[in-house]
Coordinates of C-alpha atoms in Angstrom, one line a residue:
Chain G
X1 CA 53.0 121.1 56.7
X2 CA 49.4 121.6 55.7
X3 CA 47.2 123.6 58.0
X4 CA 44.9 122.0 60.6
X5 CA 41.9 123.1 58.6
X6 CA 43.1 121.5 55.4
X7 CA 43.8 118.3 57.2
X8 CA 40.4 118.2 58.8
X9 CA 38.9 118.7 55.4
X10 CA 40.8 115.8 53.9
X11 CA 40.0 113.5 56.7
X12 CA 36.2 114.3 56.2
X13 CA 36.4 113.8 52.5
X14 CA 38.2 110.4 52.8
X15 CA 35.7 109.4 55.5
X16 CA 32.8 110.0 53.2
X17 CA 34.4 108.2 50.3
X18 CA 34.9 105.3 52.7
X19 CA 31.2 105.4 53.5
X20 CA 30.4 105.2 49.9
X21 CA 32.8 102.3 49.1
X22 CA 31.6 100.2 52.1
X23 CA 28.0 100.8 51.1
X24 CA 28.8 99.6 47.6
X25 CA 30.5 96.6 48.9
X26 CA 27.4 95.8 50.8
X27 CA 25.2 96.2 47.8
X28 CA 27.5 94.2 45.6
X29 CA 27.6 91.4 48.2
X30 CA 23.8 91.1 48.3
X31 CA 23.5 91.3 44.5
X32 CA 26.2 88.7 44.2
X33 CA 24.3 86.2 46.3
X34 CA 21.3 86.7 43.9
X35 CA 23.4 86.5 40.8
X36 CA 25.2 83.3 42.2
X37 CA 22.0 81.4 42.9
X38 CA 20.9 82.2 39.3
X39 CA 24.2 80.9 37.9
X40 CA 23.7 77.7 39.9
X41 CA 20.1 77.4 38.9
X42 CA 20.8 77.6 35.2
X43 CA 23.6 75.0 35.3
X44 CA 21.4 71.8 35.1
X45 CA 19.8 72.8 31.8
X46 CA 23.1 73.6 30.2
X47 CA 24.6 70.3 31.4
X48 CA 21.8 68.3 30.1
X49 CA 21.7 70.2 26.9
X50 CA 25.4 69.5 26.5
X51 CA 24.8 65.8 26.9
X52 CA 22.0 65.7 24.4
X53 CA 24.0 67.8 21.9
X54 CA 27.0 65.5 22.4
X55 CA 25.0 62.4 21.4
X56 CA 23.4 64.2 18.4
X57 CA 26.6 65.9 17.2
X58 CA 28.4 62.6 17.1
X59 CA 25.9 61.3 14.7
X60 CA 25.6 64.3 12.3
X61 CA 28.9 66.1 12.3
X62 CA 30.5 63.9 9.6
X63 CA 27.7 64.5 7.2
X64 CA 28.3 67.0 4.3
X65 CA 24.9 68.8 4.8
X66 CA 25.5 69.2 8.6
X67 CA 23.8 72.5 9.9
X68 CA 26.0 75.6 9.8
X69 CA 25.5 76.4 13.4
X70 CA 27.1 73.1 14.2
X71 CA 30.1 73.0 11.9
X72 CA 30.4 76.6 10.7
X73 CA 30.9 77.6 7.1
X74 CA 34.0 75.5 6.8
X75 CA 36.2 78.7 6.3
X76 CA 38.3 80.5 8.8
X77 CA 38.5 84.0 7.3
X78 CA 36.0 86.2 9.2
X79 CA 36.0 86.1 12.9
X80 CA 33.3 87.4 15.1
X81 CA 34.2 88.3 18.7
X82 CA 31.7 88.8 21.4
X83 CA 33.2 90.2 24.6
X84 CA 30.8 90.3 27.5
X85 CA 31.5 92.9 30.1
X86 CA 29.6 94.8 32.9
X87 CA 27.8 98.0 32.2
X88 CA 29.5 99.8 35.2
X89 CA 33.0 100.3 36.4
X90 CA 34.4 100.3 39.9
X91 CA 35.0 96.5 39.8
X92 CA 38.8 96.4 39.6
X93 CA 40.4 94.7 36.6
X94 CA 37.1 92.9 35.8
X95 CA 36.1 94.7 32.6
X96 CA 39.6 95.5 31.5
X97 CA 40.7 91.9 31.6
X98 CA 38.0 91.0 29.0
X99 CA 39.0 94.0 27.0
X100 CA 42.7 93.0 27.1
X101 CA 42.0 89.4 26.0
X102 CA 39.7 90.7 23.2
X103 CA 42.3 93.1 22.0
X104 CA 45.0 90.5 22.0
X105 CA 42.9 88.1 20.1
X106 CA 41.8 90.7 17.6
X107 CA 45.4 91.8 17.0
X108 CA 46.6 88.3 16.5
X109 CA 43.8 87.4 14.0
X110 CA 44.5 90.7 12.1
X111 CA 48.2 90.0 11.9
X112 CA 47.2 86.5 10.4
X113 CA 45.3 88.5 7.7
X114 CA 41.9 87.6 9.0
X115 CA 39.0 89.9 9.3
X116 CA 37.7 90.6 12.7
X117 CA 34.2 91.8 13.6
X118 CA 33.4 92.7 17.2
X119 CA 29.9 92.6 18.9
X120 CA 30.4 93.9 22.4
X121 CA 27.9 93.0 25.1
X122 CA 28.0 95.5 27.9
X123 CA 28.7 99.2 27.9
X124 CA 32.3 99.1 29.3
X125 CA 33.5 96.7 26.7
X126 CA 32.1 98.8 23.9
X127 CA 33.8 101.9 25.4
X128 CA 37.1 100.2 25.7
X129 CA 37.1 98.7 22.3
X130 CA 35.8 101.7 20.5
X131 CA 39.2 103.4 20.9
X132 CA 41.3 100.8 18.9
X133 CA 38.8 98.9 16.9
X134 CA 36.2 101.4 15.9
X135 CA 36.0 100.1 12.4
X136 CA 35.5 96.5 13.7
X137 CA 32.5 97.2 15.9
X138 CA 29.3 96.1 14.3
X139 CA 26.8 97.3 16.9
X140 CA 26.5 96.7 20.6
X141 CA 24.1 95.3 23.2
X142 CA 23.8 96.8 26.6
X143 CA 21.7 96.0 29.6
X144 CA 22.4 99.3 31.4
X145 CA 19.7 100.3 33.7
X146 CA 18.1 96.8 33.6
X147 CA 17.5 95.0 37.0
X148 CA 18.1 91.5 35.8
X149 CA 18.9 89.5 32.7
X150 CA 16.5 86.8 31.6
X151 CA 16.7 84.0 29.1
X152 CA 14.9 86.1 26.5
X153 CA 17.8 88.6 26.4
X154 CA 20.2 85.8 25.6
X155 CA 17.8 84.5 23.0
X156 CA 17.8 87.8 21.3
X157 CA 21.7 88.0 21.2
X158 CA 21.8 84.3 19.9
X159 CA 19.2 85.1 17.2
X160 CA 21.3 88.1 16.1
X161 CA 24.5 85.9 15.9
X162 CA 22.6 83.0 14.0
X163 CA 21.1 85.6 11.6
X164 CA 24.6 86.9 10.8
X165 CA 25.8 83.4 10.3
X166 CA 23.0 82.6 7.9
X167 CA 23.8 85.8 5.9
X168 CA 27.4 84.7 5.7
X169 CA 28.8 87.6 7.7
X170 CA 31.3 85.6 9.7
X171 CA 32.8 82.2 9.8
X172 CA 34.0 81.7 13.4
X173 CA 32.3 83.1 16.5
X174 CA 34.1 83.4 19.8
X175 CA 32.7 84.6 23.1
X176 CA 35.0 86.2 25.6
X177 CA 33.8 86.5 29.2
X178 CA 34.7 86.2 32.8
X179 CA 33.9 82.9 34.2
X180 CA 32.8 82.9 37.7
X181 CA 35.2 80.6 39.5
X182 CA 34.6 82.0 43.0
X183 CA 33.7 85.2 44.8
X184 CA 37.2 86.3 44.6
X185 CA 38.4 84.8 41.4
X186 CA 37.1 85.4 37.9
X187 CA 38.7 83.6 35.0
X188 CA 38.7 85.4 31.7
X189 CA 37.7 82.7 29.1
X190 CA 37.2 82.4 25.4
X191 CA 34.6 80.1 24.2
X192 CA 34.1 79.1 20.6
X193 CA 30.4 79.2 19.8
X194 CA 30.6 78.5 16.1
X195 CA 31.6 75.9 15.0
X196 CA 30.4 74.3 18.2
X197 CA 33.2 73.1 20.3
X198 CA 31.9 69.5 20.8
X199 CA 31.8 69.0 24.5
X200 CA 34.8 67.3 25.8
X201 CA 32.9 64.3 27.4
X202 CA 31.9 63.3 23.9
X203 CA 35.4 62.7 23.0
X204 CA 36.2 61.2 26.4
X205 CA 33.3 58.8 26.1
X206 CA 34.2 57.6 22.7
X207 CA 34.0 54.1 24.1
X208 CA 30.3 54.1 24.6
X209 CA 29.6 55.6 21.1
X210 CA 27.7 52.5 20.4
X211 CA 25.4 53.0 23.3
X212 CA 24.8 56.7 22.1
X213 CA 24.1 55.7 18.5
X214 CA 21.2 53.6 19.8
X215 CA 19.0 56.7 20.5
X216 CA 15.9 56.9 18.4
X217 CA 14.9 60.3 17.2
X218 CA 11.4 61.7 16.8
X219 CA 10.7 63.5 14.5
X220 CA 14.2 63.0 13.0
X221 CA 17.8 64.1 13.8
X222 CA 17.8 67.1 11.4
X223 CA 14.5 68.6 12.9
X224 CA 15.7 68.2 16.4
X225 CA 19.1 69.7 15.6
X226 CA 17.5 72.6 13.9
X227 CA 15.8 73.4 17.1
X228 CA 18.4 72.3 19.4
X229 CA 21.4 74.3 18.0
X230 CA 19.7 77.8 18.3
X231 CA 18.6 76.8 21.7
X232 CA 22.1 75.6 22.6
X233 CA 23.6 79.0 21.3
X234 CA 21.1 80.8 23.6
X235 CA 22.0 78.8 26.6
X236 CA 25.7 79.4 26.1
X237 CA 25.1 83.1 25.8
X238 CA 22.8 83.0 28.8
X239 CA 25.5 81.3 30.8
X240 CA 28.0 83.8 29.9
X241 CA 25.7 86.6 30.7
X242 CA 25.0 85.2 34.2
X243 CA 28.5 84.3 34.9
X244 CA 29.5 87.7 33.8
X245 CA 26.9 89.3 36.3
X246 CA 27.9 87.2 39.2
X247 CA 31.6 87.8 38.4
X248 CA 31.0 91.5 38.1
X249 CA 29.5 91.7 41.6
X250 CA 32.2 89.5 43.0
X251 CA 34.9 91.7 41.5
X252 CA 33.1 94.8 42.6
X253 CA 32.8 93.5 46.1
X254 CA 36.5 92.7 46.3
X255 CA 37.5 96.1 44.8
X256 CA 35.3 98.0 47.1
X257 CA 36.5 95.9 50.1
X258 CA 40.1 97.0 49.1
X259 CA 39.0 100.6 48.6
X260 CA 37.4 100.7 52.1
X261 CA 40.6 99.3 53.8
X262 CA 42.7 101.7 51.9
X263 CA 40.4 104.6 52.9
X264 CA 40.8 103.3 56.5
X265 CA 44.7 103.4 56.2
X266 CA 44.6 106.9 54.8
X267 CA 42.3 108.1 57.6
X268 CA 44.7 106.7 60.2
X269 CA 47.7 108.4 58.6
X270 CA 45.9 111.7 58.2
X271 CA 44.6 111.5 61.8
X272 CA 48.1 111.0 62.9
X273 CA 49.4 114.0 61.0
X274 CA 46.5 116.0 62.2
X275 CA 47.3 115.2 65.9
X276 CA 50.9 115.9 65.4
X277 CA 50.2 119.3 63.9
X278 CA 47.8 120.1 66.6
X279 CA 50.2 119.2 69.3
X280 CA 52.9 121.1 67.7
X281 CA 50.6 124.1 67.6
X282 CA 49.9 123.7 71.3
X283 CA 53.6 123.5 72.2
X284 CA 54.4 126.5 70.2
X285 CA 51.7 128.5 71.9
X286 CA 53.0 127.4 75.2
X287 CA 56.5 128.3 74.4
X288 CA 55.5 131.7 73.3
X289 CA 53.5 132.2 76.6
X290 CA 56.3 130.9 78.8
X291 CA 58.9 132.9 77.0
X292 CA 56.7 136.0 77.1
X293 CA 56.3 135.5 80.9
X294 CA 60.0 135.0 81.4
X295 CA 60.8 138.2 79.4
X296 CA 58.9 140.3 82.0
Chain Q
X1 CA 12.2 50.1 39.5
X2 CA 11.1 53.7 39.2
X3 CA 11.9 56.2 36.5
X4 CA 13.9 59.2 37.4
X5 CA 12.2 62.2 36.0
X6 CA 13.8 65.6 35.7
X7 CA 12.2 68.8 34.3
X8 CA 14.5 71.7 33.7
X9 CA 14.0 75.0 32.0
X10 CA 16.9 77.3 31.1
X11 CA 16.4 79.3 34.2
X12 CA 16.3 76.5 36.8
X13 CA 15.7 72.9 37.7
X14 CA 11.9 72.6 38.3
X15 CA 11.4 69.1 39.3
X16 CA 13.5 65.9 40.1
X17 CA 11.8 62.9 41.4
X18 CA 11.2 59.2 40.7
X19 CA 7.8 58.3 39.1
X20 CA 6.3 55.1 37.9
X21 CA 5.4 56.6 34.5
X22 CA 5.4 59.9 32.7
X23 CA 3.5 61.0 29.7
X24 CA 5.1 63.7 27.7
X25 CA 3.7 65.9 24.9
X26 CA 6.0 64.9 22.1
X27 CA 5.8 66.8 18.8
X28 CA 4.1 63.9 17.1
X29 CA 1.7 62.9 19.8
X30 CA 1.8 62.1 23.5
X31 CA 4.4 59.6 24.5
X32 CA 4.2 57.6 27.7
X33 CA 7.6 56.4 29.2
X34 CA 7.8 53.6 31.5
X35 CA 11.2 52.1 33.0
X36 CA 13.2 50.3 30.4
X37 CA 11.8 52.4 27.6
X38 CA 14.1 52.5 24.5
X39 CA 16.5 55.3 24.4
X40 CA 15.0 58.3 22.5
X41 CA 15.4 62.0 22.0
X42 CA 12.1 63.7 21.1
X43 CA 11.0 67.2 20.3
X44 CA 8.2 68.5 22.4
X45 CA 5.1 70.5 21.6
X46 CA 3.2 72.7 24.0
X47 CA 1.2 70.7 26.4
X48 CA 1.1 68.9 29.8
X49 CA 3.6 66.6 31.3
X50 CA 1.8 64.2 33.4
X51 CA 3.4 62.2 36.2
X52 CA 1.9 58.9 37.2
X53 CA 2.3 56.9 40.4
X54 CA 0.3 53.8 41.1
X55 CA -1.9 54.3 38.0
X56 CA -2.9 57.9 39.3
X57 CA -1.8 61.2 38.0
X58 CA 0.0 62.8 40.8
X59 CA 1.3 65.9 39.2
X60 CA 1.0 67.9 36.1
X61 CA 3.3 70.7 34.5
X62 CA 2.7 72.7 31.5
X63 CA 5.5 73.1 29.0
X64 CA 5.7 75.4 25.9
X65 CA 8.0 73.1 24.0
X66 CA 11.5 71.8 24.2
X67 CA 13.2 68.4 24.1
X68 CA 13.2 65.3 26.1
X69 CA 15.7 62.6 26.5
X70 CA 14.5 59.2 27.5
X71 CA 16.7 56.3 28.6
X72 CA 15.8 53.1 30.3
X73 CA 16.1 54.6 33.7
X74 CA 15.8 58.3 33.2
X75 CA 13.7 60.9 31.6
X76 CA 15.0 64.5 31.1
X77 CA 12.6 67.1 29.9
X78 CA 14.4 70.3 28.7
X79 CA 11.4 72.7 28.6
X80 CA 11.7 76.1 26.9
X81 CA 9.4 77.3 29.6
X82 CA 7.5 75.3 32.3
X83 CA 4.9 76.2 34.9
X84 CA 2.1 74.7 36.9
X85 CA -1.2 74.3 35.0
X86 CA -3.0 76.9 37.2
X87 CA -0.1 79.4 36.7
X88 CA -0.8 79.3 32.9
X89 CA -2.4 82.6 31.8
X90 CA -5.1 82.7 29.2
X91 CA -4.3 86.4 28.2
X92 CA -0.7 85.4 27.7
X93 CA -1.6 82.6 25.5
X94 CA -3.8 84.7 23.4
X95 CA -1.1 87.3 23.1
X96 CA 1.3 84.8 22.0
X97 CA -1.2 83.2 19.5
X98 CA -1.9 86.6 17.9
X99 CA 1.9 87.3 17.6
X100 CA 2.5 83.9 16.1
X101 CA -0.4 84.2 13.7
X102 CA 0.8 87.7 12.5
X103 CA 4.3 86.2 12.0
X104 CA 2.8 83.4 10.1
X105 CA 0.7 85.7 7.9
X106 CA 3.6 88.1 7.2
X107 CA 6.2 85.3 6.6
X108 CA 7.3 84.3 3.0
X109 CA 5.0 81.3 2.2
X110 CA 8.0 79.5 0.6
X111 CA 10.2 79.8 3.6
X112 CA 9.4 76.5 5.2
X113 CA 11.5 76.7 8.4
X114 CA 10.0 80.1 9.4
X115 CA 6.6 78.8 8.7
X116 CA 7.2 75.7 10.8
X117 CA 8.5 77.7 13.6
X118 CA 5.4 80.0 13.6
X119 CA 3.1 77.0 13.4
X120 CA 4.9 75.4 16.5
X121 CA 4.5 78.7 18.3
X122 CA 0.7 78.9 17.4
X123 CA 0.3 75.3 18.6
X124 CA 2.1 76.1 21.9
X125 CA -0.1 79.2 22.4
X126 CA -3.3 77.2 21.7
X127 CA -2.3 74.7 24.3
X128 CA -1.6 77.5 26.8
X129 CA -5.2 78.8 26.2
X130 CA -6.7 75.4 26.5
X131 CA -4.7 74.6 29.6
X132 CA -5.8 77.9 31.3
X133 CA -9.4 77.1 30.4
X134 CA -9.3 73.6 31.9
X135 CA -7.6 74.9 35.1
X136 CA -10.3 77.5 35.8
X137 CA -13.6 76.1 34.5

């Protein structure tokens, strides 16, 4: 049985850990609220852009000179994976689930004889993938030390992806990120950016294709698409970044809540042990005194 | 029957209200939309979106560019950036104009898409400067 002093030390140390984890939980909760409102605020633009893109894409997709950002290069050889993770840890399985999905995807593509390139966004993802896929990494983007992410950041990433496509460095681009389903649930999702996965509603609404074809375009479809597609790419990346940020704080809050509870259980157990040891000591001392008195 | 106008930027929904008429700064000239307008998708330039009610301008909003979707009952403006005219900063406009000008000058003169993009940014920056001047005479 450990000594009383050692037990006291352990209780004190678990208590201070608990203070840290509960403070981190509070911080995550308040940051989560802010991140969540930003996710919700960005939604209307993304939805309307999707609607507009659906009506444009339907008109242009079949043409042979359709823009590359929309239809890709027509090949399926070089895959670019963009895993989005947080820059910090202590958020449960949040970062590692993106890492796991990316690894699985990369392995599968490689076993099919495809070339895989990885552009990780976020420090944790880079660190995780550097171990197994060091030769696939083609750079990384990190927002460590930044307070908030704005649309310009997403545009910079999107411009980089679009530039690589123009240079013919990949054929298919897939984004891997944690979708923010709710505070306690983040769903790891893969989203194909290039070629554009034509929004589902476009297919579902095939019936009113006639209505959609009635749109007039000014200047013309190609010019609008040339502006709309890079913007759409940036919007998708922006959404992933925001969902990632909100999901991260959600996951961190849950993880820290669990940690705080576990620390509480541990303190309870240690306190029980401590009291038992203390009482045993007292009893032993009493026995010594009594038996000493009896011996006289 | 009023027209439902929505102005959204990538970061948030800025405005959503019914209006009698809206004039939007389309790339090829200002475009007024009344209810039952023919469906259109247009590219925007930098300029003011003007909201009309009863023949009067009731609100104005500066956009730096973007897209608009017009249907018979709805106008959706997808602005790259949008702000109230009195929040437009002249210094910011001049900074952007200088940046776009520099890009235009350094660009390959045969690369038409790049030149077009720089020109569009220069136009948008000029519109910013002009709006800032008009807001604070």
